[in-house]
Short mmCIF file of C-alpha atoms and ligand atoms in Angstrom, two decimals:
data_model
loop_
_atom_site.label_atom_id
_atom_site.label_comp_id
_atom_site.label_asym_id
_atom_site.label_seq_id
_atom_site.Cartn_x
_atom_site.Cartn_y
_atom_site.Cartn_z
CA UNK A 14 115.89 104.62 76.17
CA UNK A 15 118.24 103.66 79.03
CA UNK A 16 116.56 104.28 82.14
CA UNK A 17 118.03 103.97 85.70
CA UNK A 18 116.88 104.67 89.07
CA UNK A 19 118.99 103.73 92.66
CA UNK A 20 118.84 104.87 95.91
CA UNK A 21 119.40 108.49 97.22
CA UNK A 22 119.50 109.61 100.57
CA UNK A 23 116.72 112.03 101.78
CA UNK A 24 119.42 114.30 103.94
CA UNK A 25 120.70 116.79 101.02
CA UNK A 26 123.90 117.29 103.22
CA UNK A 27 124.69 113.93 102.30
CA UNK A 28 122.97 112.27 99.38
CA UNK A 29 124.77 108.91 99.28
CA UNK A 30 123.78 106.71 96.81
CA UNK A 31 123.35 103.16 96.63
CA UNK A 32 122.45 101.06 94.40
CA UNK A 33 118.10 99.93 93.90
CA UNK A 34 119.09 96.08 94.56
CA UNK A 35 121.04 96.64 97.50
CA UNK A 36 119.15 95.33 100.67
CA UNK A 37 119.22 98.50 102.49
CA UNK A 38 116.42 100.94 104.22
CA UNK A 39 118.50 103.82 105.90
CA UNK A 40 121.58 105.67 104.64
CA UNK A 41 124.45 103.59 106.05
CA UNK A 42 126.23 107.24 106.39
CA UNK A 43 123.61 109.32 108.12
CA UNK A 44 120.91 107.26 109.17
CA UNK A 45 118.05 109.07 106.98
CA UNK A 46 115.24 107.38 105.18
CA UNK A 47 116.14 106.87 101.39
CA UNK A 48 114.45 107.70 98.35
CA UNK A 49 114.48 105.97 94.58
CA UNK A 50 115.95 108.18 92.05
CA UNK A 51 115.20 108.33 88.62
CA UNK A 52 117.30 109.19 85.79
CA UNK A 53 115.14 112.36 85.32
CA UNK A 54 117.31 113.41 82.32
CA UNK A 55 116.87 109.86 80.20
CA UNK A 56 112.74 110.35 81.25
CA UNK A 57 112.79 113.56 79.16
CA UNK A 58 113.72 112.16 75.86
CA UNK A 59 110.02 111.44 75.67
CA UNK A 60 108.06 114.67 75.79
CA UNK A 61 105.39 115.05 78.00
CA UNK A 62 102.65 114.34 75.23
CA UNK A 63 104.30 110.95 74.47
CA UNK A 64 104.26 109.58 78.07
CA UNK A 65 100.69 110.65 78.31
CA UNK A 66 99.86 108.55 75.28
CA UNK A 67 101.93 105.91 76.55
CA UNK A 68 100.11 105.67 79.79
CA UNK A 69 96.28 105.69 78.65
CA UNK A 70 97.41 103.32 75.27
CA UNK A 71 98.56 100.36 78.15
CA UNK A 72 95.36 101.85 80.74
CA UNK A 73 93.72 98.16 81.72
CA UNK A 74 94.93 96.60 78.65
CA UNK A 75 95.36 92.65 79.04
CA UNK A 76 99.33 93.24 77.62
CA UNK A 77 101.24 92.02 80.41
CA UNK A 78 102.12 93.24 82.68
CA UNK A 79 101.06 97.04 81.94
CA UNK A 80 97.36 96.91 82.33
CA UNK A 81 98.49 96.85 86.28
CA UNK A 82 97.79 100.76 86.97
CA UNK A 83 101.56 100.75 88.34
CA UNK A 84 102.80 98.67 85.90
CA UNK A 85 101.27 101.21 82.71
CA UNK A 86 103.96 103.61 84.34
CA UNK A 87 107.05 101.07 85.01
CA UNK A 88 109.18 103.73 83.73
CA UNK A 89 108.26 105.99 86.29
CA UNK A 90 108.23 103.31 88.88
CA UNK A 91 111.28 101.03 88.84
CA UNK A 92 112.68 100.54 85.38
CA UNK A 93 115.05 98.25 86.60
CA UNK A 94 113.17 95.32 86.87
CA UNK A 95 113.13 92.46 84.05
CA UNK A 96 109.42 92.03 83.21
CA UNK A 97 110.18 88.74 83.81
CA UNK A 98 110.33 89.48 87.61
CA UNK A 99 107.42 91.61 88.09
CA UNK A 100 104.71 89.83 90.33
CA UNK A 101 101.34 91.48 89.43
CA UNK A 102 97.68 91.12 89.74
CA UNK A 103 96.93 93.88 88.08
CA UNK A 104 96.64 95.95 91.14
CA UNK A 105 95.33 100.12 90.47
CA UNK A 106 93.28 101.10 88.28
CA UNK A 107 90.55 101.90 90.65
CA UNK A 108 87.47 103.96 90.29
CA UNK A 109 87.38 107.78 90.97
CA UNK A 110 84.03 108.77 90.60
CA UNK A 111 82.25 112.12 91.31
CA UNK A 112 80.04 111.59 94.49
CA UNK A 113 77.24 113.70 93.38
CA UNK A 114 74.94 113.01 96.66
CA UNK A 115 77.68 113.59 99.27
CA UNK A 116 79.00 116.34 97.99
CA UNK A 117 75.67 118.43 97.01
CA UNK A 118 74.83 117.09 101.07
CA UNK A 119 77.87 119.02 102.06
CA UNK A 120 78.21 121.88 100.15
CA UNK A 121 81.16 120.79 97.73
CA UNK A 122 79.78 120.72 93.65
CA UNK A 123 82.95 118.86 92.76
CA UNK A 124 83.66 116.16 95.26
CA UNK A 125 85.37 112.73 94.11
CA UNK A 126 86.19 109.87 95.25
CA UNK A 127 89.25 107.54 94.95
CA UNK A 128 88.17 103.94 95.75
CA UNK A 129 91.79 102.54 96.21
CA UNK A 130 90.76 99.81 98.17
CA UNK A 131 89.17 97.97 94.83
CA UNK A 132 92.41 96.81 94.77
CA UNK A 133 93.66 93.03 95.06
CA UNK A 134 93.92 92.90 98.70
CA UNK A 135 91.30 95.83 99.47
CA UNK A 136 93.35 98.19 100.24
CA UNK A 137 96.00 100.60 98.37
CA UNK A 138 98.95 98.52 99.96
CA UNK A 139 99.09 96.48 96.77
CA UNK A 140 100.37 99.56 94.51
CA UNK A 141 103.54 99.74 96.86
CA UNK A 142 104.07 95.84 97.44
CA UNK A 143 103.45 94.44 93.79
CA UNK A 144 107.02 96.92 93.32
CA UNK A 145 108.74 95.52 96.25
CA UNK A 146 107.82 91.99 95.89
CA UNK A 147 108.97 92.01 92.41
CA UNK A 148 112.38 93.59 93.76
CA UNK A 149 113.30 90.84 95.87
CA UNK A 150 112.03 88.20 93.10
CA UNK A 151 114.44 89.77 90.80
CA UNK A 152 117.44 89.92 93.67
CA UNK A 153 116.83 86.30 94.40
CA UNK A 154 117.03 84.98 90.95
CA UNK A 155 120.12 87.29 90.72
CA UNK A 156 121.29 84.70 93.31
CA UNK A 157 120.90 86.75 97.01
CA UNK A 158 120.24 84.97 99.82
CA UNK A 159 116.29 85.57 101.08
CA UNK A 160 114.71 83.43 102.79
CA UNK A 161 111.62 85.26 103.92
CA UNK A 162 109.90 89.23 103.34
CA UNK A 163 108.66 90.54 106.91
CA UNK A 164 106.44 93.61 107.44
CA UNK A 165 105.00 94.98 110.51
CA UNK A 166 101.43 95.95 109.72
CA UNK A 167 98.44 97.56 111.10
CA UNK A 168 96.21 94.88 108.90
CA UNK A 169 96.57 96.13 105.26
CA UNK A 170 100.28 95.74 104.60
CA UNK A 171 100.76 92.37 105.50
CA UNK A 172 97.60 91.29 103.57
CA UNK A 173 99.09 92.92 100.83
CA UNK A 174 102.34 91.35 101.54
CA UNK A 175 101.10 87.87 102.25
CA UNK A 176 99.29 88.17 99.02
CA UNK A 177 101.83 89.14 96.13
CA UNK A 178 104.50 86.69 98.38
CA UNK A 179 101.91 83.93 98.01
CA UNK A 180 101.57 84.78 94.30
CA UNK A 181 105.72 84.67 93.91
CA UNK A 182 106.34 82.06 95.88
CA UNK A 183 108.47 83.23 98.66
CA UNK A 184 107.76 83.19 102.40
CA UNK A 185 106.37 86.07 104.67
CA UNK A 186 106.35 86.69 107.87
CA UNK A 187 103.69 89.51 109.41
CA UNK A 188 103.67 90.98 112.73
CA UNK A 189 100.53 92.02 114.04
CA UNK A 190 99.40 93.67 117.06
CA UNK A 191 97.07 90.99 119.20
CA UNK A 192 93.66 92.20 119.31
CA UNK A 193 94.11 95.44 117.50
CA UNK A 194 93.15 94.93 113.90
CA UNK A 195 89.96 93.15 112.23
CA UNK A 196 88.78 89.82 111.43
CA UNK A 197 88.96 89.99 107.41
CA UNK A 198 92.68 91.67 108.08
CA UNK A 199 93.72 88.70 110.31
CA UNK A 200 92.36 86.07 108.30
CA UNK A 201 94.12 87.54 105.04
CA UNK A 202 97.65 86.84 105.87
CA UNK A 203 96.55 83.73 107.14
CA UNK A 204 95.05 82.63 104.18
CA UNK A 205 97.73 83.25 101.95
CA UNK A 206 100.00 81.37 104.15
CA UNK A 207 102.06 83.96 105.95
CA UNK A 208 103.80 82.97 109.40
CA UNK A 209 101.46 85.22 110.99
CA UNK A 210 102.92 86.35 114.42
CA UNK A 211 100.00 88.12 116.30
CA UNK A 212 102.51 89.89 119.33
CA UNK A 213 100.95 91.67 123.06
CA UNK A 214 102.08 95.26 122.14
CA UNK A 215 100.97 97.83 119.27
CA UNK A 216 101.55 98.48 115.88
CA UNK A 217 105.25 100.80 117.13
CA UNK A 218 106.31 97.77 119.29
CA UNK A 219 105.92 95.53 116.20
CA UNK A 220 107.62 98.31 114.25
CA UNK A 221 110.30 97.95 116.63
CA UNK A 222 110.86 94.37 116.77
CA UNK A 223 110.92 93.56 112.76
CA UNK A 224 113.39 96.22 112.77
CA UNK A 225 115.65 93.84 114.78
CA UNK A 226 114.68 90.73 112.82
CA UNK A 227 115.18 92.49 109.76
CA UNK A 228 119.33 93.22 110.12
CA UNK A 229 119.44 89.67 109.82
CA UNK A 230 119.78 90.41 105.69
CA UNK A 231 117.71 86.70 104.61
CA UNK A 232 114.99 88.27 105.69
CA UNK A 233 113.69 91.33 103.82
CA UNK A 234 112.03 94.33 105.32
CA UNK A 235 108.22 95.42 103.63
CA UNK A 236 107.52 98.56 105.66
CA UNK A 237 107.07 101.68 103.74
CA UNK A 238 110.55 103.04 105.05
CA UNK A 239 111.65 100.49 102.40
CA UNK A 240 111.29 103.44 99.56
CA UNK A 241 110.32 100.76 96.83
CA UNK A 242 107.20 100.89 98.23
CA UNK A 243 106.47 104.98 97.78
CA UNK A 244 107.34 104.40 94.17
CA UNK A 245 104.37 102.03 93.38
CA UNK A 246 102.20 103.98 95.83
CA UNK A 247 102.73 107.42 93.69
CA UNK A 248 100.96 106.10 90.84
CA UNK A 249 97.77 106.60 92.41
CA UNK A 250 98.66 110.35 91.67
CA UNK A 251 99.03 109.87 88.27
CA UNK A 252 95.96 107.88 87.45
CA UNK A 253 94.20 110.57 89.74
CA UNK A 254 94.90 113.55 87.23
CA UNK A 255 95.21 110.51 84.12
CA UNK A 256 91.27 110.24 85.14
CA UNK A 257 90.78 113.65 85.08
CA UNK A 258 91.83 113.67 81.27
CA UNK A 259 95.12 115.48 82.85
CA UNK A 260 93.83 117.58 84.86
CA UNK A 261 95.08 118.60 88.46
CA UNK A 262 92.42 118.79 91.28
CA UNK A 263 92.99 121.50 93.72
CA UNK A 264 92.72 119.37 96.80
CA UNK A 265 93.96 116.29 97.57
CA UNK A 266 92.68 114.84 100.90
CA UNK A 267 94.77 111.17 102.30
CA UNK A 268 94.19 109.83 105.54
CA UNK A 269 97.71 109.22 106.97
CA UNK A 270 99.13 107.02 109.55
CA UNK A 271 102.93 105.85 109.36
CA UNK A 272 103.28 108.92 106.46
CA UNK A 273 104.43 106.92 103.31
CA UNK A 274 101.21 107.59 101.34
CA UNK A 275 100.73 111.21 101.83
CA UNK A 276 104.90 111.46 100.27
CA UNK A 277 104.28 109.34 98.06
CA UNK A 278 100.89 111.39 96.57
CA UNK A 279 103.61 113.86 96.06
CA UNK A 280 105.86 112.35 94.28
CA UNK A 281 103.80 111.90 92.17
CA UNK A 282 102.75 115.00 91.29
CA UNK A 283 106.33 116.34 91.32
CA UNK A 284 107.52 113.97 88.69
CA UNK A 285 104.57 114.55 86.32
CA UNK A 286 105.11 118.57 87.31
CA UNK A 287 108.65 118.09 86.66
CA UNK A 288 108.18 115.96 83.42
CA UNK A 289 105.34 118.97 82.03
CA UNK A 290 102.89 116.53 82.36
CA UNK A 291 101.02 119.30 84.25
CA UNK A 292 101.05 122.89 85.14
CA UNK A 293 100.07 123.16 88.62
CA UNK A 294 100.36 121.22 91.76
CA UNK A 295 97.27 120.66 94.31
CA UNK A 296 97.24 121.39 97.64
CA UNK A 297 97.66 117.98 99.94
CA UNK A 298 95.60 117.46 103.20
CA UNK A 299 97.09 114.81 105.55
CA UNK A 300 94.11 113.43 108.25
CA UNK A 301 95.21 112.23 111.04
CA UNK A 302 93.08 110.17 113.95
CA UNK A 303 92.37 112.36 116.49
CA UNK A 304 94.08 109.75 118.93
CA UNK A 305 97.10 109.24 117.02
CA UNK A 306 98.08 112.79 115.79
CA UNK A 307 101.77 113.24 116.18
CA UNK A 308 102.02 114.95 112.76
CA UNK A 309 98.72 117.36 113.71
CA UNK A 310 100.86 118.26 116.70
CA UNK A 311 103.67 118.98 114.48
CA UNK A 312 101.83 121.22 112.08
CA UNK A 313 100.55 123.04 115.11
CA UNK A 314 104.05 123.89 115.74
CA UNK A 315 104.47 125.18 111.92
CA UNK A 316 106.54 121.74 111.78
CA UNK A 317 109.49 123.35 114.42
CA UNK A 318 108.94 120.56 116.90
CA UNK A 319 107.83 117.01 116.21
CA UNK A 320 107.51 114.30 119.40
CA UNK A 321 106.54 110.86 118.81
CA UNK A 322 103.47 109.72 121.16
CA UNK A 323 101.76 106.34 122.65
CA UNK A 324 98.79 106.22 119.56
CA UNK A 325 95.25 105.70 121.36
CA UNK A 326 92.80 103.18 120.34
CA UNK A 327 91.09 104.67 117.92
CA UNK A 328 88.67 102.85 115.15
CA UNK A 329 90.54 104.31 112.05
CA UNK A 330 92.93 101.33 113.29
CA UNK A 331 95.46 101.40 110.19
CA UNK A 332 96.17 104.75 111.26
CA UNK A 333 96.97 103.97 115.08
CA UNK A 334 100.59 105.05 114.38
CA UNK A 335 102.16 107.19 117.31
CA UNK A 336 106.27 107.16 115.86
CA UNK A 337 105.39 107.57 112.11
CA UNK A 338 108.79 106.03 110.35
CA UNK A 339 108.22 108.74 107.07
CA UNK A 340 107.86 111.79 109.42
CA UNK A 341 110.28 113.93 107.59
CA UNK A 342 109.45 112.85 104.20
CA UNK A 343 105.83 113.57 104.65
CA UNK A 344 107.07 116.92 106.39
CA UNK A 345 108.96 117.79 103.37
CA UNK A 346 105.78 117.12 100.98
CA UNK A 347 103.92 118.66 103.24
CA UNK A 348 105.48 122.21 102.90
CA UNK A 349 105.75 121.66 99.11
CA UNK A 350 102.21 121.11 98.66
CA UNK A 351 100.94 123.98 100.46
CA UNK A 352 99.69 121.30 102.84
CA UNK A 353 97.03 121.28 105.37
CA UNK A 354 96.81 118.57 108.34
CA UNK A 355 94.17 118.36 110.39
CA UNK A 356 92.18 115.78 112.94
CA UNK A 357 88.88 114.03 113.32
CA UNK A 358 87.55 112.53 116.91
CA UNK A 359 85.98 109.31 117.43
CA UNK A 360 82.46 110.30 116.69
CA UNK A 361 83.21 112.50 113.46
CA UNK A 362 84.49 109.94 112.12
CA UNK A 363 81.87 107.10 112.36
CA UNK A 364 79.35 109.83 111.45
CA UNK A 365 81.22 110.94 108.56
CA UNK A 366 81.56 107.39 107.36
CA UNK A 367 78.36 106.30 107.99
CA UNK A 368 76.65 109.30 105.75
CA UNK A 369 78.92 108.58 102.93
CA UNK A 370 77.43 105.13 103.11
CA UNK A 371 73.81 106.20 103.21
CA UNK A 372 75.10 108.09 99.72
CA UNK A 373 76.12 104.77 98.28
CA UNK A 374 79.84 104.19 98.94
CA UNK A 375 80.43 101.08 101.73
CA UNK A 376 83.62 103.27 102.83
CA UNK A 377 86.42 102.17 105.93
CA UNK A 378 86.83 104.21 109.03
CA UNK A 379 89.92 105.88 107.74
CA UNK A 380 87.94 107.36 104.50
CA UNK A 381 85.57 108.51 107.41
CA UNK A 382 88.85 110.60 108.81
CA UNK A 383 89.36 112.18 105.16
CA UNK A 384 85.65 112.69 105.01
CA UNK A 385 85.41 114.09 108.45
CA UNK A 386 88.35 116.44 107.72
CA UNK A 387 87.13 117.80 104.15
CA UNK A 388 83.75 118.60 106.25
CA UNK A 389 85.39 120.58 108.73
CA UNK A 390 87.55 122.16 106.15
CA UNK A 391 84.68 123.13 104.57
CA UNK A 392 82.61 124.69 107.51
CA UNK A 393 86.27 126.48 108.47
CA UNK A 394 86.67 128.38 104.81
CA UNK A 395 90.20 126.41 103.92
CA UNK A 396 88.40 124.35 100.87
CA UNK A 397 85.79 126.47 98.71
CA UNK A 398 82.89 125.24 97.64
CA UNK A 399 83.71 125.24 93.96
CA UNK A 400 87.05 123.44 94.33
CA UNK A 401 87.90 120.12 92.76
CA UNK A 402 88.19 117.88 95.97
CA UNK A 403 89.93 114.22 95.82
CA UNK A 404 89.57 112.38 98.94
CA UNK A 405 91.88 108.84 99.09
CA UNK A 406 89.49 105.75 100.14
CA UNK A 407 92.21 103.67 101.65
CA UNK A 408 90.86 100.47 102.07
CA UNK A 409 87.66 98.69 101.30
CA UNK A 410 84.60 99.03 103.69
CA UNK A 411 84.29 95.00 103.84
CA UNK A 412 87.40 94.51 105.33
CA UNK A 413 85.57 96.76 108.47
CA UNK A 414 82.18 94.78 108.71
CA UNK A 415 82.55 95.20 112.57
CA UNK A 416 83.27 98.74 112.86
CA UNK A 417 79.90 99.40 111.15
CA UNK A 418 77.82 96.77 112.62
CA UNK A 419 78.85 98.48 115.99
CA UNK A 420 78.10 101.50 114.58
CA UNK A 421 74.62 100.47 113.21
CA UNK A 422 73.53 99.18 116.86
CA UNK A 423 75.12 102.36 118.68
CA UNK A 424 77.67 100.29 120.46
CA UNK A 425 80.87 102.18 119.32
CA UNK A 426 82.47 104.20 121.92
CA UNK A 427 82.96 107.67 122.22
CA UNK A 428 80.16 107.74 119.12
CA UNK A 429 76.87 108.59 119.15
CA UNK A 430 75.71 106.64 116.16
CA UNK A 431 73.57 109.87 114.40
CA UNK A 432 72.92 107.48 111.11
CA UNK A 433 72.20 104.18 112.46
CA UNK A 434 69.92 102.38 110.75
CA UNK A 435 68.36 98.57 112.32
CA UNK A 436 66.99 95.83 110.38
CA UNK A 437 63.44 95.06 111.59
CA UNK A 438 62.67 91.77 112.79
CA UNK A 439 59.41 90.70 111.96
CA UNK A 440 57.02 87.39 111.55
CA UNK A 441 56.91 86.59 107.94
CA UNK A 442 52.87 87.81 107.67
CA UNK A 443 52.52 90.46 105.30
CA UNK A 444 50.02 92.60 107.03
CA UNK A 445 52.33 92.98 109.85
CA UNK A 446 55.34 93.58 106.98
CA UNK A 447 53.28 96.05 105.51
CA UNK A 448 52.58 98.34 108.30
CA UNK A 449 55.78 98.67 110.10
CA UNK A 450 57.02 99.42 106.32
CA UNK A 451 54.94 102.31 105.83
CA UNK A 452 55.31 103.35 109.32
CA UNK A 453 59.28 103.54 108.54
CA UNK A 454 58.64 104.87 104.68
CA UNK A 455 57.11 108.00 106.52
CA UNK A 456 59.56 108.24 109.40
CA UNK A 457 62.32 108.43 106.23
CA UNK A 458 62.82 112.01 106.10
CA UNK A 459 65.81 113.80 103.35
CA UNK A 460 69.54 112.73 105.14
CA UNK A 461 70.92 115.97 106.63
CA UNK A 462 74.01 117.01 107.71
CA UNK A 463 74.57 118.27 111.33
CA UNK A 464 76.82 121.03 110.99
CA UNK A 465 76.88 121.58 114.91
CA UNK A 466 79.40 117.90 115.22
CA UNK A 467 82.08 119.25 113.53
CA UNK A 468 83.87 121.12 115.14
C1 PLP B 526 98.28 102.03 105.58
C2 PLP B 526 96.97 102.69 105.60
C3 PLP B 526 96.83 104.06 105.78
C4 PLP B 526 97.98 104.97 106.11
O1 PLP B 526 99.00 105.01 105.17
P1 PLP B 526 100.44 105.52 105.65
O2 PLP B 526 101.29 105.44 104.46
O3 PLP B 526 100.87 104.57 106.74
O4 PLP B 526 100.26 106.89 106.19
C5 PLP B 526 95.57 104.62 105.72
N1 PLP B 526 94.48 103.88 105.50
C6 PLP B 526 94.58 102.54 105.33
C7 PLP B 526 93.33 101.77 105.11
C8 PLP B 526 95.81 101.90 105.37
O5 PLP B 526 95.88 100.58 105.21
ZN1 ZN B 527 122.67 109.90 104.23
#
């Protein structure tokens, strides 16, 4: 099978192409975001029963390097890259389990869970950057001159990016927003050896600045308007309904932020919907911060009017994203997938997060925005109570130790902490241990949910 895949511009009044090992992000015509093409044609020589098979026979294998959950679908992905190139550490293949206790709490019998952030780096940024990194390995040993990848990063890309860089050998550089992202995500890139450049503005004004450093060619832009990315990131799609023994939930819920994962999710399902790997497409829910909404705004508008805005601080901090670069990509999946966005404040979701946690998952604040939103969803009639509901886990809970220890000693602003729960500090006599544990055993009463916070 000769399989091929380049560059396409998004605009379909132009559609320049160019080619997948070009060092380019925007259509040197038009100025529109690009896309990677596939040879959809040369994918169809396999029928839709034979990629199937394919992609569970290499599922977590130890055969190199397709037990990576992107990897098990490189001909999907980026068949253009030499195996030889591909930096992996066997990044996807995360859990998606059926959270029995959270959804019978809420009133949904068939509510699931994608843990993407038991990835490498904790978070689903490795899916897209194990593809990119392995793009400008391969374009360096074809002889181009890189000296160094650079991303801009609200905490999760440029651990991601510091990681598989670290793994291939090749510098990275990560610009991060002083004071606006966690311990575990600062101490990531800087443990992997990045030239971490912590800068006084926000995650936009770093946006803004790599973009600059970044027309210097040697160095290599990582943001996820570099379309390599989206390709790795639409596996989690695949796996998704691959889990589901090929089955296609009917909601799809993705906490978004500079919009490259929610098109991404859809890619997905349009190539395996395309390929007849399945019938029928879920509807997609994009949850925004209710302090950095511009695409909530937008759908407000029926998506006539879009207007970038100054993101708030808000504690879903990958998602403090005011100019999203994929705007009219997500847009565009958006009206495809029948798609739904919608908001969560401050205090839903902490709350949200927190009961999830008291159900067993240890989830981040941006989970808590996708939780928040299928809740209020929910309450407002949009999702039914029988439907099959995915919600995207982002990134790993650990990474956001702070967030919840805040939340646990009802310190967090603009949140009154409705699930906090306190150690209790006591001298190590058992009598004394043993009464304030009954007395707490009998103040334990069944966790509830209070309807009357979301709004
Ligand atoms: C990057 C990120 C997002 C948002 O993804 P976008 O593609 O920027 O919309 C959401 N949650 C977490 C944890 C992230 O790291
Ligand atoms: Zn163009």
């Amino acid at each position: 099978m000769n399989l091929r895949c380049w560059f396409h511009c998004i605009n379909p009044e132009c559609g320049a192409q160019y080619p997948i090992d070009q060092v380019i992000y925007r259509c040197s015509e038009c100025g529109s975001l690009l896309e990677v093409a596939h040879d959809m044609a040369a994918l169809r020589s396999r029928s839709a029963q034979e990629w199937r098979e394919l992609f569970e026979r290499r599922y977590k294998t130890a055969e190199w390097p397709y037990g990576s959950g992107v990897w098990g679908k490189k001909e999907w992905v980026c068949p253009a890259l030499d195996n030889n190139n591909i930096v992996s550490m066997y990044e996807g293949g995360t859990n998606l389990f059926w959270a029995e206790r959270l959804g019978h709490l809420i009133g949904l019998d068939d509510l699931w869970i994608k843990l993407c952030g038991n990835s490498h780096t904790g978070s689903f940024k490795d899916l897209g950057m194990t593809v990119l990194v392995s793009m400008v390995k391969q374009m360096i040993a074809g002889g181009a001159d890189i000296r160094a990848v650079a991303c801009a990063s609200t905490g999760d890309t440029s651990a991601a990016l510091a990681a598989y860089c670290a793994c291939a050998g090749i510098p990275s550089v990560v610009l991060l927003p002083r004071g606006k992202i966690s311990t575990a995500q600062l101490i990531q890139p800087i443990a992997n050896g990045a030239i971490t450049l912590c800068l006084d503005t926000d995650f936009d004004g770093c946006m803004a600045v790599v973009k600059e450093l970044t027309k210097e060619k040697r160095i290599y832009l990582a943001n996820s308007m570099n379309s390599l990315r989206i390709e790795g990131q639409k596996t989690v799609s695949i796996e998704i309904v691959q889990q589901f023994d090929w089955q296609v939930p009917d909601i799809v819920i993705i906490p978004g932020g500079n919009l490259g994962n929610v098109s991404a999710l859809g890619g997905g399902f349009s190539m395996m919907y395309e390929l007849g790997l399945i019938r029928k497409l879920p509807r997609i829910v994009c949850a925004q911060s209710a302090k950095a909404n511009p695409l909530y705004r937008s759908y407000l508008t029926g998506f006539s009017r879009f207007e970038p805005m100054e993101a708030g601080k808000t504690l879903a901090s990958a998602i403090q994203i005011g100019n999203p670069v994929s705007i009219n990509k997500a847009i565009d999946a958006l009206k495809k997938f029948n798609g739904i966005v919608e908001q969560a404040s401050e205090d839903e979701l902490a709350n949200a997060s927190a009961m999830a946690d008291l159900t067993g998952l240890f989830n981040c604040p941006h989970t808590g925005v996708a939780l928040a939103v299928a809740l209020k969803l929910l309450k407002r009639g949009e999702i039914r109570p029988t439907d099959r509901v995915v919600v995207i886990s982002t990134a790993h809970g650990l990474k956001f130790a702070g967030f919840k220890t805040e939340y646990h000693e009802s310190r967090l602003p603009e949140v009154s902490s409705r699930y906090a729960n306190q150690p209790l500090e006591l001298p190590a006599d058992v009598e004394q241990v043993k009464k304030a544990l009954f007395e707490r055993v009998e103040k334990t009463r069944d966790l509830e949910v209070n309807w009357n916070i979301w709004s």
